DNA sequence: ATTGGGACCTGCTCGC
DNA sequence: TGCGAGCAGGTCCCAA
């Protein structure tokens, strides 16, 4: 569930609150969440300071003072919470980074899909990042670039939007919302979109991602997403179609439908987003 | 190349 | 009331 805006919100929180802190201990109870293995991660991070935080796609990157990097992926339900060490354990807390000032960063995940991966240098990082497509909301992602990406595939446009190799950071929520505002049916073949549709989609993607960030991300019905203070996002209050099967389209009043596309729940207004 | 499915997990909702 | 089945979703992996 955490997509670009959610991970960006977490990144900003970490930037403000954990940069400069020294990691003095790591406690875990699910070994597979520490890659390549807990021992290697521990020996690489103990005694180091966090010097910088970045987000790439849905990955959080914690740069350490010894040159190592921790790449954290929250997958579906992961949370990263900054707490005092005196605070009782959070639900589904599995990996804890303890700082020298009494605070700690807790990786919590009901499903245990989230992970922390040790990246030992820039070259390994480059390899990981080279798998991602361009980053929306940056200068590398232009309308022309989007058109170029979409023309190369005849898969449904929603699938292409969510393909991290093609575009970084877009997941199910923002793909659904962007297609709604662009008035494009999610099953439309990507390479059959008109220039006009591509232009609308470009604007819509920017709109929903920026709004997602503005509202601190979206906490859906599963309640999974939280920022580092444990607070919910508010973008769900502004969903046009996501999770609203059977409700009224905010634009035309038609009934929002739900289909399955690529195994995922897909929401749209059949009247506003006609099949073409 | 594209598409479909299962796997990873767990808690929730649903139907009988 | 109780229980099993089905579902959710990001990513990876295997297979058709």
mmCIF file of N, CA, C and O (backbone and C1' of nucleotides) in Angstrom, chain A residues 146-161 166 184-195 197-198 201 276, chain B residues 1-3:
data_model
loop_
_atom_site.group_PDB
_atom_site.id
_atom_site.type_symbol
_atom_site.label_atom_id
_atom_site.label_comp_id
_atom_site.label_asym_id
_atom_site.label_seq_id
_atom_site.Cartn_x
_atom_site.Cartn_y
_atom_site.Cartn_z
ATOM 1 N N UNK A 146 6.533 10.081 -20.882
ATOM 2 C CA UNK A 146 5.390 9.212 -20.591
ATOM 3 C C UNK A 146 4.834 8.623 -21.886
ATOM 4 O O UNK A 146 4.543 7.430 -21.966
ATOM 5 N N UNK A 147 4.717 9.468 -22.904
ATOM 6 C CA UNK A 147 4.215 8.998 -24.190
ATOM 7 C C UNK A 147 5.097 7.904 -24.764
ATOM 8 O O UNK A 147 4.612 6.876 -25.268
ATOM 9 N N UNK A 148 6.377 8.115 -24.655
ATOM 10 C CA UNK A 148 7.346 7.136 -25.159
ATOM 11 C C UNK A 148 7.189 5.791 -24.428
ATOM 12 O O UNK A 148 7.188 4.727 -25.048
ATOM 13 N N UNK A 149 7.040 5.867 -23.118
ATOM 14 C CA UNK A 149 6.872 4.645 -22.315
ATOM 15 C C UNK A 149 5.596 3.921 -22.707
ATOM 16 O O UNK A 149 5.587 2.713 -22.918
ATOM 17 N N UNK A 150 4.520 4.674 -22.828
ATOM 18 C CA UNK A 150 3.219 4.059 -23.094
ATOM 19 C C UNK A 150 3.151 3.453 -24.500
ATOM 20 O O UNK A 150 2.512 2.423 -24.701
ATOM 21 N N UNK A 151 3.822 4.089 -25.442
ATOM 22 C CA UNK A 151 3.805 3.574 -26.817
ATOM 23 C C UNK A 151 4.478 2.217 -26.959
ATOM 24 O O UNK A 151 4.210 1.473 -27.884
ATOM 25 N N UNK A 152 5.376 1.922 -26.024
ATOM 26 C CA UNK A 152 6.161 0.684 -26.143
ATOM 27 C C UNK A 152 5.443 -0.567 -25.668
ATOM 28 O O UNK A 152 6.013 -1.651 -25.724
ATOM 29 N N UNK A 153 4.243 -0.431 -25.171
ATOM 30 C CA UNK A 153 3.577 -1.611 -24.620
ATOM 31 C C UNK A 153 2.140 -1.687 -25.095
ATOM 32 O O UNK A 153 1.471 -0.668 -25.224
ATOM 33 N N UNK A 154 1.687 -2.877 -25.343
ATOM 34 C CA UNK A 154 0.258 -2.998 -25.665
ATOM 35 C C UNK A 154 -0.508 -3.649 -24.526
ATOM 36 O O UNK A 154 -1.587 -4.187 -24.704
ATOM 37 N N UNK A 155 0.075 -3.581 -23.342
ATOM 38 C CA UNK A 155 -0.642 -4.077 -22.173
ATOM 39 C C UNK A 155 -1.612 -2.984 -21.707
ATOM 40 O O UNK A 155 -1.487 -1.824 -22.106
ATOM 41 N N UNK A 156 -2.547 -3.340 -20.845
ATOM 42 C CA UNK A 156 -3.472 -2.327 -20.326
ATOM 43 C C UNK A 156 -2.695 -1.193 -19.657
ATOM 44 O O UNK A 156 -1.702 -1.443 -18.969
ATOM 45 N N UNK A 157 -3.147 0.020 -19.871
ATOM 46 C CA UNK A 157 -2.403 1.183 -19.386
ATOM 47 C C UNK A 157 -2.197 1.136 -17.873
ATOM 48 O O UNK A 157 -1.150 1.535 -17.360
ATOM 49 N N UNK A 158 -3.164 0.605 -17.154
ATOM 50 C CA UNK A 158 -3.003 0.572 -15.699
ATOM 51 C C UNK A 158 -1.833 -0.330 -15.287
ATOM 52 O O UNK A 158 -1.088 -0.009 -14.358
ATOM 53 N N UNK A 159 -1.679 -1.427 -15.991
ATOM 54 C CA UNK A 159 -0.563 -2.337 -15.700
ATOM 55 C C UNK A 159 0.764 -1.622 -15.948
ATOM 56 O O UNK A 159 1.711 -1.756 -15.171
ATOM 57 N N UNK A 160 0.822 -0.868 -17.037
ATOM 58 C CA UNK A 160 2.070 -0.161 -17.369
ATOM 59 C C UNK A 160 2.382 0.899 -16.305
ATOM 60 O O UNK A 160 3.524 1.047 -15.876
ATOM 61 N N UNK A 161 1.361 1.617 -15.871
ATOM 62 C CA UNK A 161 1.576 2.651 -14.847
ATOM 63 C C UNK A 161 2.180 2.060 -13.576
ATOM 64 O O UNK A 161 2.973 2.696 -12.897
ATOM 65 N N UNK A 166 8.964 0.669 -15.598
ATOM 66 C CA UNK A 166 8.559 1.686 -16.566
ATOM 67 C C UNK A 166 8.423 3.058 -15.923
ATOM 68 O O UNK A 166 8.877 4.062 -16.464
ATOM 69 N N UNK A 184 -9.596 7.855 -18.629
ATOM 70 C CA UNK A 184 -9.119 6.728 -19.445
ATOM 71 C C UNK A 184 -9.525 5.415 -18.782
ATOM 72 O O UNK A 184 -9.294 5.229 -17.582
ATOM 73 N N UNK A 185 -10.094 4.532 -19.559
ATOM 74 C CA UNK A 185 -10.453 3.213 -19.036
ATOM 75 C C UNK A 185 -9.165 2.438 -18.712
ATOM 76 O O UNK A 185 -8.246 2.403 -19.526
ATOM 77 N N UNK A 186 -9.109 1.826 -17.531
ATOM 78 C CA UNK A 186 -7.874 1.161 -17.105
ATOM 79 C C UNK A 186 -7.392 0.052 -18.033
ATOM 80 O O UNK A 186 -6.200 -0.256 -18.077
ATOM 81 N N UNK A 187 -8.322 -0.538 -18.791
ATOM 82 C CA UNK A 187 -7.922 -1.641 -19.675
ATOM 83 C C UNK A 187 -7.468 -1.180 -21.061
ATOM 84 O O UNK A 187 -7.075 -2.001 -21.883
ATOM 85 N N UNK A 188 -7.526 0.110 -21.310
ATOM 86 C CA UNK A 188 -7.091 0.612 -22.612
ATOM 87 C C UNK A 188 -5.652 0.193 -22.880
ATOM 88 O O UNK A 188 -4.784 0.321 -22.025
ATOM 89 N N UNK A 189 -5.431 -0.337 -24.066
ATOM 90 C CA UNK A 189 -4.064 -0.720 -24.415
ATOM 91 C C UNK A 189 -3.174 0.519 -24.403
ATOM 92 O O UNK A 189 -3.503 1.533 -25.021
ATOM 93 N N UNK A 190 -2.090 0.372 -23.728
ATOM 94 C CA UNK A 190 -1.176 1.494 -23.521
ATOM 95 C C UNK A 190 -0.755 2.180 -24.819
ATOM 96 O O UNK A 190 -0.732 3.409 -24.909
ATOM 97 N N UNK A 191 -0.458 1.381 -25.844
ATOM 98 C CA UNK A 191 0.041 1.979 -27.093
ATOM 99 C C UNK A 191 -1.075 2.499 -27.995
ATOM 100 O O UNK A 191 -0.820 2.941 -29.111
ATOM 101 N N UNK A 192 -2.307 2.448 -27.506
ATOM 102 C CA UNK A 192 -3.386 2.995 -28.331
ATOM 103 C C UNK A 192 -3.930 4.301 -27.776
ATOM 104 O O UNK A 192 -4.942 4.804 -28.241
ATOM 105 N N UNK A 193 -3.249 4.831 -26.785
ATOM 106 C CA UNK A 193 -3.701 6.102 -26.225
ATOM 107 C C UNK A 193 -3.365 7.235 -27.185
ATOM 108 O O UNK A 193 -2.288 7.257 -27.782
ATOM 109 N N UNK A 194 -4.298 8.155 -27.321
ATOM 110 C CA UNK A 194 -4.048 9.320 -28.175
ATOM 111 C C UNK A 194 -3.097 10.277 -27.461
ATOM 112 O O UNK A 194 -2.911 10.193 -26.243
ATOM 113 N N UNK A 195 -2.528 11.188 -28.218
ATOM 114 C CA UNK A 195 -1.664 12.211 -27.617
ATOM 115 C C UNK A 195 -2.413 12.992 -26.546
ATOM 116 O O UNK A 195 -1.872 13.332 -25.504
ATOM 117 N N UNK A 197 -4.889 11.895 -24.731
ATOM 118 C CA UNK A 197 -5.036 11.061 -23.532
ATOM 119 C C UNK A 197 -3.735 11.006 -22.739
ATOM 120 O O UNK A 197 -3.746 11.044 -21.508
ATOM 121 N N UNK A 198 -2.642 10.915 -23.444
ATOM 122 C CA UNK A 198 -1.345 10.890 -22.766
ATOM 123 C C UNK A 198 -1.138 12.199 -22.002
ATOM 124 O O UNK A 198 -0.698 12.205 -20.842
ATOM 125 N N UNK A 201 -3.239 12.136 -18.956
ATOM 126 C CA UNK A 201 -2.720 11.191 -17.970
ATOM 127 C C UNK A 201 -1.492 11.769 -17.262
ATOM 128 O O UNK A 201 -1.324 11.599 -16.049
ATOM 129 N N UNK A 276 -12.282 2.428 -25.093
ATOM 130 C CA UNK A 276 -12.091 2.965 -26.446
ATOM 131 C C UNK A 276 -11.416 1.966 -27.358
ATOM 132 O O UNK A 276 -11.120 0.876 -26.972
ATOM 133 P P DA B 1 11.660 -9.649 -25.376
ATOM 134 O "O5'" DA B 1 10.107 -9.304 -25.362
ATOM 135 C "C5'" DA B 1 9.549 -8.556 -26.422
ATOM 136 C "C4'" DA B 1 8.068 -8.633 -26.283
ATOM 137 C "C3'" DA B 1 7.551 -8.001 -24.994
ATOM 138 O "O3'" DA B 1 6.328 -7.347 -25.275
ATOM 139 C "C1'" DA B 1 6.981 -10.306 -25.040
ATOM 140 P P DT B 2 5.543 -6.573 -24.207
ATOM 141 O "O5'" DT B 2 4.452 -7.640 -23.794
ATOM 142 C "C5'" DT B 2 3.638 -8.215 -24.820
ATOM 143 C "C4'" DT B 2 2.732 -9.251 -24.203
ATOM 144 C "C3'" DT B 2 2.007 -8.769 -22.928
ATOM 145 O "O3'" DT B 2 0.621 -8.923 -23.162
ATOM 146 C "C1'" DT B 2 2.959 -10.916 -22.613
ATOM 147 P P DT B 3 -0.457 -8.428 -22.134
ATOM 148 O "O5'" DT B 3 -0.765 -9.753 -21.323
ATOM 149 C "C5'" DT B 3 -1.241 -10.892 -22.016
ATOM 150 C "C4'" DT B 3 -1.339 -12.041 -21.044
ATOM 151 C "C3'" DT B 3 -2.001 -11.650 -19.715
ATOM 152 O "O3'" DT B 3 -3.173 -12.415 -19.566
ATOM 153 C "C1'" DT B 3 -0.031 -12.943 -19.373
#
